[in-house]
Coordinates of C-alpha atoms in Angstrom, one line a residue:
X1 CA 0.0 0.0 0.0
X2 CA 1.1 3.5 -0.6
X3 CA 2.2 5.4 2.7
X4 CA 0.9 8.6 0.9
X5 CA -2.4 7.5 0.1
X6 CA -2.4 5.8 4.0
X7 CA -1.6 8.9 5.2
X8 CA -4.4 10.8 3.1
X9 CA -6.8 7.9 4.3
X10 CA -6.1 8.8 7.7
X11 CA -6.7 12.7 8.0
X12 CA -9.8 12.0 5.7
X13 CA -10.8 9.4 8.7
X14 CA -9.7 11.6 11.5
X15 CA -11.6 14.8 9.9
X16 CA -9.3 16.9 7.9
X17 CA -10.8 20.2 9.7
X18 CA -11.0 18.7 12.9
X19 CA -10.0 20.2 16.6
X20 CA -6.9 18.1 16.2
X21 CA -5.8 19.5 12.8
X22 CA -6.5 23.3 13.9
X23 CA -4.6 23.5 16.8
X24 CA -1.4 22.3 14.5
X25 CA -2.3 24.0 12.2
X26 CA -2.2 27.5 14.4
X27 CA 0.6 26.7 16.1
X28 CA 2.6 26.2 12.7
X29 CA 0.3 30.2 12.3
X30 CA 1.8 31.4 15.2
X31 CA 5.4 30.2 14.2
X32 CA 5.3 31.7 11.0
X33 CA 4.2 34.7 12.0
X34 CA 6.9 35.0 14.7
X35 CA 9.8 34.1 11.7
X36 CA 9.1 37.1 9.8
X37 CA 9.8 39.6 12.6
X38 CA 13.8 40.0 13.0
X39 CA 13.5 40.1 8.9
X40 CA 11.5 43.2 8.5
X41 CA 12.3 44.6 11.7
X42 CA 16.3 45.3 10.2
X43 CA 14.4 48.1 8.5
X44 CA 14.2 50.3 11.0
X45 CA 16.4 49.0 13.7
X46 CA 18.8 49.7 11.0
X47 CA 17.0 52.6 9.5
X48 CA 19.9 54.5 7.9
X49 CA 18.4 58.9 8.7
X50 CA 19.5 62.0 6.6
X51 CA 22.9 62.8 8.3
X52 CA 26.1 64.8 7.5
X53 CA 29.4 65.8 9.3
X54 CA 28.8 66.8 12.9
X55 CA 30.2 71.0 13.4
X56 CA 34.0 71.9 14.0
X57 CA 35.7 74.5 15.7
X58 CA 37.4 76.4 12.6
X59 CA 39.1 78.5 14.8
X60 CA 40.9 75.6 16.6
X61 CA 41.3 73.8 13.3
X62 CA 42.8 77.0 11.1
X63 CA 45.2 77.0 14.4
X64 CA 47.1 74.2 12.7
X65 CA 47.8 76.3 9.5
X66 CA 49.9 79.0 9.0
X67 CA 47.6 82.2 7.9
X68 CA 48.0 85.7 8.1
X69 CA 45.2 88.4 7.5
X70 CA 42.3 85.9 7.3
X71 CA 39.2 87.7 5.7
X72 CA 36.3 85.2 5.2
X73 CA 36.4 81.6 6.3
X74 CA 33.7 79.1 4.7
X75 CA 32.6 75.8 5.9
X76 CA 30.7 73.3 3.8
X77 CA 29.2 70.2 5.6
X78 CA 28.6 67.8 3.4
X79 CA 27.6 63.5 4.4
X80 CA 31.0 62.1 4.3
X81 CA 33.3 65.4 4.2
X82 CA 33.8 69.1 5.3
X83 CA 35.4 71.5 2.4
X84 CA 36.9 74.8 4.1
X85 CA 37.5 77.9 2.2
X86 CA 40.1 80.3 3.4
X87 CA 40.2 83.5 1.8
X88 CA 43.4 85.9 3.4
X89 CA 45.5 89.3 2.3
X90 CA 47.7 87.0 0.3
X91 CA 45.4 83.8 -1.1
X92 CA 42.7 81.5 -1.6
X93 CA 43.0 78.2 0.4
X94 CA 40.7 75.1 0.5
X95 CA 41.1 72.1 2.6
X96 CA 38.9 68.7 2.2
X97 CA 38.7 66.1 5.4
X98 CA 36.6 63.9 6.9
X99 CA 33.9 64.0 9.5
X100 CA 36.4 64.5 12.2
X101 CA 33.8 65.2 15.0
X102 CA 31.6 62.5 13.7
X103 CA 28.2 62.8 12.4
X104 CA 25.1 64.8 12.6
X105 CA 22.0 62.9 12.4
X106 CA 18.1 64.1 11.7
X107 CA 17.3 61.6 14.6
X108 CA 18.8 60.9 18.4
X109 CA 21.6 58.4 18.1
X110 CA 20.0 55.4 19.7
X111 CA 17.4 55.0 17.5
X112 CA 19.0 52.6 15.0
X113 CA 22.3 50.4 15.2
X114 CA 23.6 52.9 11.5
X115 CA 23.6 56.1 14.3
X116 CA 24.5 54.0 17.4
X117 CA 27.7 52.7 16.0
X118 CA 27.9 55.1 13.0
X119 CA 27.8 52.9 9.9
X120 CA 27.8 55.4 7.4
X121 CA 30.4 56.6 4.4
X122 CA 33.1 54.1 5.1
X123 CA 31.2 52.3 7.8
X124 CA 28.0 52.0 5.5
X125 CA 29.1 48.6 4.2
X126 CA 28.9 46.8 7.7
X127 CA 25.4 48.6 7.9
X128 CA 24.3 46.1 4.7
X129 CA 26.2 43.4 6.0
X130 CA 23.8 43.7 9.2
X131 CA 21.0 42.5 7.0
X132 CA 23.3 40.1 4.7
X133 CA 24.3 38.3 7.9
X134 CA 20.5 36.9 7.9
X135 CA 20.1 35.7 5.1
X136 CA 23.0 33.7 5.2
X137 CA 22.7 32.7 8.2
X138 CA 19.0 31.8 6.6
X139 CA 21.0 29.4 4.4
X140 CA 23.3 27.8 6.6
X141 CA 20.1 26.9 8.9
X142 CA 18.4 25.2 5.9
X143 CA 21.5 23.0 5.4
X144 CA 21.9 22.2 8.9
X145 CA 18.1 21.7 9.9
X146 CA 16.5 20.5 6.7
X147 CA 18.2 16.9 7.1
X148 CA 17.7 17.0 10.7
X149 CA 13.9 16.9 9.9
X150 CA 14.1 14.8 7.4
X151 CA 16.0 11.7 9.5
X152 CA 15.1 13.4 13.0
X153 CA 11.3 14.6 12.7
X154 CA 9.7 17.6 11.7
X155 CA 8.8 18.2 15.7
X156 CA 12.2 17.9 16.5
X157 CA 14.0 20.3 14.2
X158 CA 11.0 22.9 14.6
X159 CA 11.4 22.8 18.3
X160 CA 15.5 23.5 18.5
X161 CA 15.2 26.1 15.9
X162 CA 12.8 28.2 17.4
X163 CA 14.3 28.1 21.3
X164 CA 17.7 29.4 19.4
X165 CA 15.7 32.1 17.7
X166 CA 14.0 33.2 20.8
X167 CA 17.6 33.3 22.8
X168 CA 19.9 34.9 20.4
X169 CA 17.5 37.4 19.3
X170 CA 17.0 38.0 23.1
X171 CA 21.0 38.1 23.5
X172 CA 21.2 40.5 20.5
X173 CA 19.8 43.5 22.3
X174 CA 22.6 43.4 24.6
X175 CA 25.2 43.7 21.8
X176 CA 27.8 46.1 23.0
X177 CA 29.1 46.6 19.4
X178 CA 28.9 45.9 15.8
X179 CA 30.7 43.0 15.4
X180 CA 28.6 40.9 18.2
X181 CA 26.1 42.4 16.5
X182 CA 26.9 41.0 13.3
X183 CA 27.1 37.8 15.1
X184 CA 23.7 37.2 16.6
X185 CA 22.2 38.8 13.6
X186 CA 23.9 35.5 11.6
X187 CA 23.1 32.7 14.4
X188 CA 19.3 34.8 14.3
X189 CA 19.1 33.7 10.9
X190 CA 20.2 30.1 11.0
X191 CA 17.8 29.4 13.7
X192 CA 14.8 31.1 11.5
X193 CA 15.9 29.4 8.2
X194 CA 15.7 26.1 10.3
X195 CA 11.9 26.9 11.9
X196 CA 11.0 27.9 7.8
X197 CA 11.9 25.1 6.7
X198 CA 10.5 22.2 9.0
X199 CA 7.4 24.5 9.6
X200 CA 6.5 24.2 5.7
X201 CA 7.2 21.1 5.8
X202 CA 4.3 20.4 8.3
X203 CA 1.7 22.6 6.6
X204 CA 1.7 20.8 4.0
X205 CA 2.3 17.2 5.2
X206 CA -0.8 17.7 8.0
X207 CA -3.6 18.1 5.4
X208 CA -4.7 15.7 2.4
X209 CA -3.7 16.3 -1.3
X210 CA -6.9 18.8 -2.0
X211 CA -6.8 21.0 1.1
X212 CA -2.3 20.9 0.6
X213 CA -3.0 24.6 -1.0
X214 CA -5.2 26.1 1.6
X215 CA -2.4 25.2 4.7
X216 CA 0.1 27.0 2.5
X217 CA -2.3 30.1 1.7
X218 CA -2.6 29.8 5.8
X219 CA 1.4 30.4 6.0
X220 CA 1.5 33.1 3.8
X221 CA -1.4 34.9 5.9
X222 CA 1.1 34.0 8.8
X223 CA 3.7 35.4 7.1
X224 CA 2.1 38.9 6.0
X225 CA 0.4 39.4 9.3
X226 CA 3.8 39.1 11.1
X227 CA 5.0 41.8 8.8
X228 CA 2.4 44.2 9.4
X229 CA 2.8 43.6 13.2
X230 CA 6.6 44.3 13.2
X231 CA 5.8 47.4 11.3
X232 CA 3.0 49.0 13.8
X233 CA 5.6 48.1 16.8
X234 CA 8.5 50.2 14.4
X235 CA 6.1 52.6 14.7
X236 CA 4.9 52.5 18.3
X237 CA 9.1 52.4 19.1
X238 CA 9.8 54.8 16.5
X239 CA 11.1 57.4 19.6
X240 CA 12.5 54.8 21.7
X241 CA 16.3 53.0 21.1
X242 CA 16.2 50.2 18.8
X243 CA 17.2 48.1 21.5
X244 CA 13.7 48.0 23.1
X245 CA 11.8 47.4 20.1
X246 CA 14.3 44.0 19.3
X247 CA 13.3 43.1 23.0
X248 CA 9.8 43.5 22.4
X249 CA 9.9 41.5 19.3
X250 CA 12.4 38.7 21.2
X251 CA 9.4 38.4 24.1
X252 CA 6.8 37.6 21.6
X253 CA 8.7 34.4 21.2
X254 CA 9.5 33.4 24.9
X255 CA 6.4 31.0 24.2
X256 CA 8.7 28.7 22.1
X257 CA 10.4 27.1 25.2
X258 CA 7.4 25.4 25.8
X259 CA 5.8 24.9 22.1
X260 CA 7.6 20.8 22.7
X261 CA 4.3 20.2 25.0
X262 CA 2.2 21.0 22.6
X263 CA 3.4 20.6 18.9
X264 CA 3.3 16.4 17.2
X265 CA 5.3 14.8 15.1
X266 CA 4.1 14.7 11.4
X267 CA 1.8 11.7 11.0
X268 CA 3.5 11.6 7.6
X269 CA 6.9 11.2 8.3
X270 CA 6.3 9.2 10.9
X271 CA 4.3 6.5 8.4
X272 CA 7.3 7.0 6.1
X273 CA 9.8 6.2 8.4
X274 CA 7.9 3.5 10.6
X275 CA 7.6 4.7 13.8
X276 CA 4.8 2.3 14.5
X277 CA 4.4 3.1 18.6
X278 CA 4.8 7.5 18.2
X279 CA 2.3 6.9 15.2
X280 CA -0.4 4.5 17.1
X281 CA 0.1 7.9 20.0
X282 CA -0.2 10.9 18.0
X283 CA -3.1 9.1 16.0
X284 CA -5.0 8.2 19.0
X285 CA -4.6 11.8 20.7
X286 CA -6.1 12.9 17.2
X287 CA -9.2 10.7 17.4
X288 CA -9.7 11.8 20.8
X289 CA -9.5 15.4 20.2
X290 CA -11.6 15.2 17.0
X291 CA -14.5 12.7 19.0
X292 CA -13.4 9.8 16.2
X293 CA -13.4 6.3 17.6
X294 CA -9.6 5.2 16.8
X295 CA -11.0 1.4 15.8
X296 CA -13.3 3.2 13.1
X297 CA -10.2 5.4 11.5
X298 CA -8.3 2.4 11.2
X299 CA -11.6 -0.1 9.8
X300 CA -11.7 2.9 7.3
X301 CA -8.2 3.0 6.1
X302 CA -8.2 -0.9 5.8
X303 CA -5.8 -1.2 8.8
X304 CA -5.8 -3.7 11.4
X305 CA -6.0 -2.4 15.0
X306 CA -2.3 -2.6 15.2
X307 CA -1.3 -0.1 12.4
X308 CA 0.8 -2.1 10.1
X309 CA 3.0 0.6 8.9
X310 CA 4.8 0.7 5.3
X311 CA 7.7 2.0 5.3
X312 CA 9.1 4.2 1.9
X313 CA 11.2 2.3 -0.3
X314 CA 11.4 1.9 -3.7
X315 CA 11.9 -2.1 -4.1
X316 CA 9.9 -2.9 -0.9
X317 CA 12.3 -5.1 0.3
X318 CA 10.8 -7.3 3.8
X319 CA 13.2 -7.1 6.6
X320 CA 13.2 -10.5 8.2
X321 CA 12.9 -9.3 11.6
X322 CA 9.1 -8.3 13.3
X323 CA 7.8 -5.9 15.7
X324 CA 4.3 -7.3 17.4
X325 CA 3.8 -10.0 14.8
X326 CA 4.0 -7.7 12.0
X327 CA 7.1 -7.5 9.4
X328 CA 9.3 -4.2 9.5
X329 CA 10.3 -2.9 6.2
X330 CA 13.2 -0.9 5.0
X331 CA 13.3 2.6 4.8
X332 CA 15.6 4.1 2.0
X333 CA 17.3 7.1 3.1
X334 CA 17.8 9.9 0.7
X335 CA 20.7 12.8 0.8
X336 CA 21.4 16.0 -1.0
X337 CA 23.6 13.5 -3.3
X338 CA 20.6 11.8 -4.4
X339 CA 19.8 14.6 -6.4
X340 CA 22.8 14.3 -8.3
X341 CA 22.2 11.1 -9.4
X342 CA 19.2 11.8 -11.5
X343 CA 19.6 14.2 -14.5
X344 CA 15.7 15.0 -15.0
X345 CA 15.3 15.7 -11.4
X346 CA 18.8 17.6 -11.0
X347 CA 17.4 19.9 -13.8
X348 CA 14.3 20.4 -12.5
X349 CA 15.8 21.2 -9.7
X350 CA 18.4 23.7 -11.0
X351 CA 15.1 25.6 -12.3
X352 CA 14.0 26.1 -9.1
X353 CA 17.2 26.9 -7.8
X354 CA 16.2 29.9 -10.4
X355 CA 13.1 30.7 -9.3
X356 CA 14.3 30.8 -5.9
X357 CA 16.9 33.1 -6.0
X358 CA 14.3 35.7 -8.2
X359 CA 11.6 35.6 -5.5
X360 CA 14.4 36.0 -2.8
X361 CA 16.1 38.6 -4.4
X362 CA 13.0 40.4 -5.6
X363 CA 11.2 40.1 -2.2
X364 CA 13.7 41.2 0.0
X365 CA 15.0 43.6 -1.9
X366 CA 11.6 45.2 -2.5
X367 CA 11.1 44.6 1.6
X368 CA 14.3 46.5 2.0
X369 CA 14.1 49.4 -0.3
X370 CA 10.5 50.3 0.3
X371 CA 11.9 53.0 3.1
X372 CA 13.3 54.7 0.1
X373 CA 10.1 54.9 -1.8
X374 CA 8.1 58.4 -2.3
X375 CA 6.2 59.0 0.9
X376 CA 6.3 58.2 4.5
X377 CA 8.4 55.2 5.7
X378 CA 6.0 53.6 8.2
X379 CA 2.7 54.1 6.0
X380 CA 4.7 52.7 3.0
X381 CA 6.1 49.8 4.7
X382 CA 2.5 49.0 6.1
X383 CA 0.8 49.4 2.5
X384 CA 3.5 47.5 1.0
X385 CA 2.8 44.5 3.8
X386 CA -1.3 44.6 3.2
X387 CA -0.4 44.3 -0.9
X388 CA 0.3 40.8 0.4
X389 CA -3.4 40.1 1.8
X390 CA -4.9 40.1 -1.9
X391 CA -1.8 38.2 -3.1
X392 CA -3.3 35.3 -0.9
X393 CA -6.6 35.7 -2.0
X394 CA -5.4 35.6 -5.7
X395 CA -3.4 32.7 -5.4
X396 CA -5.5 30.7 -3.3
X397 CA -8.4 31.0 -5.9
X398 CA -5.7 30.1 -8.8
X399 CA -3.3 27.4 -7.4
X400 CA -6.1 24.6 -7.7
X401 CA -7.8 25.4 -10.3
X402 CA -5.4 26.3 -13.0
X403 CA -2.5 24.5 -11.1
X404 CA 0.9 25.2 -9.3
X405 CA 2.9 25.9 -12.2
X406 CA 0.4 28.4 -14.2
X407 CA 0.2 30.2 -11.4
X408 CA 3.2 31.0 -10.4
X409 CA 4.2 32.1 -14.2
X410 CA 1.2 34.4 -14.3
X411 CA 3.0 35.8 -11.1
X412 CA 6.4 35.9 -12.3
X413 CA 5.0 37.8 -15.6
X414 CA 2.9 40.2 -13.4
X415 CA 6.2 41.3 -11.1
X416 CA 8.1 41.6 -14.2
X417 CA 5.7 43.9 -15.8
X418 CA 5.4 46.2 -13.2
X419 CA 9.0 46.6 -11.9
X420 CA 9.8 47.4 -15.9
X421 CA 6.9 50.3 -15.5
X422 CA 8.4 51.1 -12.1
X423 CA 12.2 51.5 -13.4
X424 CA 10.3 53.9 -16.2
X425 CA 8.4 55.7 -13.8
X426 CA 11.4 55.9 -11.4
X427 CA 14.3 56.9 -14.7
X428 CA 11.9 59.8 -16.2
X429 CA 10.4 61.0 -12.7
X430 CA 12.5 64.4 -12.4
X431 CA 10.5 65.5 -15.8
X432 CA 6.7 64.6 -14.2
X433 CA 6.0 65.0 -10.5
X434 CA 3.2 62.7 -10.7
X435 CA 6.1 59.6 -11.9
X436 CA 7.9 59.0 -8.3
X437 CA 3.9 57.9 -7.2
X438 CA 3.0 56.0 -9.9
X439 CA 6.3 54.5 -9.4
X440 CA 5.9 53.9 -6.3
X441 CA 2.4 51.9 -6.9
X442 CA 4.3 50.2 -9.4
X443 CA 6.8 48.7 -6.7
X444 CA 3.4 48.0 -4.4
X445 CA 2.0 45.9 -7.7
X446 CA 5.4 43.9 -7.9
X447 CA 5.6 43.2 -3.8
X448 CA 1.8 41.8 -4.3
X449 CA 2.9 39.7 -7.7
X450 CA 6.2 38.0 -5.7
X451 CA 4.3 37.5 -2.7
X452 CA 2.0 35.3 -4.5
X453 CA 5.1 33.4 -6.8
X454 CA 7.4 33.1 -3.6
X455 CA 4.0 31.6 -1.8
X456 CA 3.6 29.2 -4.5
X457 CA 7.2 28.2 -5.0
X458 CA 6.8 27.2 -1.3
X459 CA 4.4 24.8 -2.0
X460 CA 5.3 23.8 -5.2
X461 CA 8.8 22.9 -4.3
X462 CA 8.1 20.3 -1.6
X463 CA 5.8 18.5 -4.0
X464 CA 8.1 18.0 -6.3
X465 CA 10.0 15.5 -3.8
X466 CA 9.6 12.2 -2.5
X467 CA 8.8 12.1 1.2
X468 CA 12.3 11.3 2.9
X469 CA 13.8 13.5 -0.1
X470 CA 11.5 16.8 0.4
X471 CA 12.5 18.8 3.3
X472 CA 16.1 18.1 2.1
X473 CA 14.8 19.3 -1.3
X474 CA 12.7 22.2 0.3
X475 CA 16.4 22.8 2.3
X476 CA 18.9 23.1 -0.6
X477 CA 16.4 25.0 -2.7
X478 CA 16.3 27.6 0.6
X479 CA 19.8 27.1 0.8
X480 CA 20.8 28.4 -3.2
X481 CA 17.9 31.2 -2.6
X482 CA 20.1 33.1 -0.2
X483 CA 22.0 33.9 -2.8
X484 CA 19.7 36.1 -4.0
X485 CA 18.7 37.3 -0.4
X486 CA 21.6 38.0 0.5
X487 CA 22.6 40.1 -2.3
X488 CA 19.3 42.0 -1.7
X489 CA 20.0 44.4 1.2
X490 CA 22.8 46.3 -1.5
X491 CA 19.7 47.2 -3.7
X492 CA 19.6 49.9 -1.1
X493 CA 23.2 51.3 -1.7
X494 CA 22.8 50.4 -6.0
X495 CA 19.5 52.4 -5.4
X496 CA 21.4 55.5 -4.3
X497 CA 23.6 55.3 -7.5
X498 CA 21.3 54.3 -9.9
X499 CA 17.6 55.0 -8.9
X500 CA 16.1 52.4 -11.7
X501 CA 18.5 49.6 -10.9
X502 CA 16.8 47.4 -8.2
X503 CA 13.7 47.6 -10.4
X504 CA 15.5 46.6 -14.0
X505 CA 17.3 43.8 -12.2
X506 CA 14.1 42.6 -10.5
X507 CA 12.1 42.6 -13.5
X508 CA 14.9 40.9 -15.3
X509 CA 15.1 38.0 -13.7
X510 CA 11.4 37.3 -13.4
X511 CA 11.2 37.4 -16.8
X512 CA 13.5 34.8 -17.6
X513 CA 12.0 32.5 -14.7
X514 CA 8.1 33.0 -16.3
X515 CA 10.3 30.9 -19.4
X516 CA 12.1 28.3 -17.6
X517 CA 8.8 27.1 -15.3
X518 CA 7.3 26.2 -18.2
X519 CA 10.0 23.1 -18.2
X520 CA 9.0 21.6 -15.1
X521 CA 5.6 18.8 -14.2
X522 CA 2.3 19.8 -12.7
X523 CA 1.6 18.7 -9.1
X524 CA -2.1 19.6 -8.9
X525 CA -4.6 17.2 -7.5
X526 CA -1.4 14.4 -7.5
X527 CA -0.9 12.3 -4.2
X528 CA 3.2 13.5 -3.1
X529 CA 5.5 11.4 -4.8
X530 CA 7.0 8.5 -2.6
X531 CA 9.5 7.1 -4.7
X532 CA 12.1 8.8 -7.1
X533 CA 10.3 6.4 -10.1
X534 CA 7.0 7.8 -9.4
X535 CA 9.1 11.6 -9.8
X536 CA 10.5 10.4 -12.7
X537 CA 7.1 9.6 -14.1
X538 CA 6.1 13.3 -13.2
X539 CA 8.5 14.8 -15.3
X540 CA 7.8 12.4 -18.4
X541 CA 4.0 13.6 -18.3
X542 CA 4.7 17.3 -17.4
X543 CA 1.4 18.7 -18.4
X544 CA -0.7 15.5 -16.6
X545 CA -2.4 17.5 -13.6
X546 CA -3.2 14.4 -11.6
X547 CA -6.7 13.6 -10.5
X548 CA -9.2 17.1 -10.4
X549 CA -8.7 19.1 -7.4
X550 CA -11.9 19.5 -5.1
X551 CA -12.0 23.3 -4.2

């Protein structure tokens, strides 16, 4: 029997909206929602104000020069330098040099790590770094935790994760300097690439094949809410040090230290792996919590009383040995090197590598630069974050009815479109005052367009996987993305050059993604793939949708 369609039998049995499935299901909500707060919150704890060189003494300073007869002294302040003009009986003199009393900032200096520690001119770069060290921290937690998932549990890497997000992002507003700083803000994002990863993972593993896309519409929601929350408490801190508003959002998540009480094991993995006794538990506590007699789930999935569970493995090979009277089979462990082993599947892969790296890149960058765009800060940031909202709606009514793939090229198309108009808009808005807002809106259009592709990609990614291959899958797709993430928070700086570039580079690349998707196999109404054969058989049908999706 097929552990996939076992499992599907099961949650059909147990009640696939049951009491059971929406307390997981919120606690998964609440996690999500929780991951996206040190992300958008580097916005304004490292809000970068309108500054230039703090005031000298020019008497003291001309001291150090030998003049005679001075008749007019001038002092130019610019962000990076002061230019003094010395005008005496016998010459003109003008001297260039640094900030050498520091800086001058438009707000008080604990209101954000750039005029706390003074990243700005030559210390600007470490400013960027701040949010770089996320995202690759992002990608060294998908290596670490996705196979830790995948041969651990789901529970179990979802529940270290988080406790290390909660403590270092508690430890980082006690950061005496940059370089701690810079620390915590990497070990911060390891520990939230690790709770991403194994939390997707259990959306879309708790509910049967037809309800797969409403979970993963529920993360997004997760997601977008958590960003509009971190923005209304930049807000509510916005005259307070940054430090209080990173302990605020650290508290949110002291709750994690006791999510372990609370939070199962994926029914799933734990059928795919055969973990008979932590299955017979978790099932039981489900039919108790949903009012299902146990014996009636397991009549109705033709299981004896005893779940005989079948393991995943591709020959089905019996091991001789038995548990209870029943035979134990063997479970084939996949790695990342699996992957290389099949060309189809590498490919595939390798295009949504791709696709990855555009929605990273895209998104974040458009998180990061929003600050910049015509208007206030705050009430951009918040619009920007509600775009999102109707990206869900969208999506949800598209992903089952005209499939994964369609919709996230309709996406992809849409966030290209716009971000050309915006870099138009944005290139010719010195000439019309009205282009900077129509720019602007242009931006909002493309934030809503890769909310809904990088909300897709999410759940069309681990479909594409067999079960003991997909969070690894999921992981090293995460993993390549933070390329693209990582490279995102020097938008800001290429913005400040070249006020098109983000946008031309953003639309770009989703361009050439809308092409390559077309190359990959449509998961829509299909049960999750099991085997690497029944992947293989994916790819030779790619525009088979499966059984029709129930909406």
């Amino acid at each position: 029997m097929d552990p996939g369609v076992q499992v599907d039998k099961i949650l059909y049995a147990l009640g696939s909206s049951g009491k059971y499935q929406r307390i997981q299901l919120a606690l998964c909500f609440l996690f999500t929602l929780e991951n996206s707060f040190h992300l958008i919150a580097a916005v304004y704890i490292g809000y970068r104000p309108s500054y230039q060189c703090q005031d000298i003494n020019t008497t003291a300073y001309l001291q150090r020069h030998d003049h005679n007869n001075i008749t007019d002294i001038n002092v130019q302040y610019d962000k990076c330098k002061i230019n003094i003009f010395v005008n005496s009986s016998d010459s003109e003199y003008q001297y260039t040099e640094g900030c050498l009393n520091g800086y001058s900032y438009d707000i008080p200096e604990d209101r954000s790590t750039v005029t706390e520690w003074n990243l700005v001119c030559s210390g600007a770069e470490r400013s960027e770094l701040a949010k770089t060290m996320i995202m690759l921290g992002q990608a060294v937690g998908a290596v670490i935790f996705s196979p830790i998932a995948d041969r651990f549990g789901r529970k179990t890497g979802s529940v270290i994760s988080r406790i290390l997000y909660f403590l270092t992002a508690l430890a980082t507003v006690f950061t005496p300097n940059i370089e701690v700083f810079l620390l915590f803000r990497f070990l911060q994002g390891t520990f939230q690439g690790g709770s991403v990863m194994t939390n997707t993972i259990m959306y879309i593993e708790i509910m049967p094949k037809e309800l797969r896309h409403r979970s993963e519409g529920l993360m997004l929601t997760a997601w977008t809410t958590g960003l509009v929350l971190t923005t209304m408490i930049g807000y509510l801190c916005r005259n307070m040090s940054w430090r209080y508003m990173q302990l605020i959002l650290s508290l949110l998540t002291c709750h994690t230290l006791f999510d372990w009480l609370f939070l199962d094991e994926s029914l799933r993995w734990l059928v795919a792996n055969g973990k008979r006794d932590q299955t017979e538990k978790v099932l039981k506590k489900a039919c108790r919590m949903n009012n299902v007699s146990y014996e009636s789930v397991t009549e109705n999935v033709l299981l004896s009383k005893e779940i005989n569970i079948i393991a995943l493995e591709e020959t089905h090979e019996l091991n001789p040995g038995k548990e209870n009277g029943l035979k134990k089979e063997k479970v084939e462990r996949y790695t990342v090197f699996t992957l290389l082993k099949h060309k189809r599947i590498l490919l595939g892969s390798v295009v949504l590598w791709i696709a990855w790296i555009t929605n990273t890149l895209t998104y974040y960058g458009l998180m990061l630069t929003t600050s910049k765009l015509s208007g206030d800060r705050f009430l951009n940031n918040v619009i920007a974050s509600l775009a999102e909202y109707p990206a869900v709606i969208l999506q949800q009514s598209l992903i089952n009815r005209i499939g994964r793939k369609s919709t996230l090229v309709i996406f992809h198309g849409i966030a290209g479109v716009s971000l050309v108009l915006a870099t138009v808009c944005t290139t010719y808005g010195s000439h019309y005052s009205w282009l900077p807002i129509l720019g602007t809106v242009f931006s909002f259009v493309g934030r809503f367009a890769i909310t809904g592709s990088f909300s897709t990609v999410f759940l069309y990614t681990p479909e594409l996987y067999p079960t003991n291959l997909r969070n690894v899958g999921l992981g090293m797709a995460s993993t390549v993305a933070r390329a693209g993430s990582m490279m995102s928070p020097f938008a800001i700086t290429l913005a400040e050059y070249i006020s098109w570039g983000p946008a031309a580079v953003f639309a770009t690349m989703n361009v050439i993604v809308t092409i390559s998707l077309l190359t990959l196999p449509e998961t829509m109404g299909r049960e999750l793939p099991t085997t690497i054969t029944e992947l293989k058989d994916w790819y030779k049908d790619k525009g088979g949708h499966g059984t029709k999706a129930k909406h």
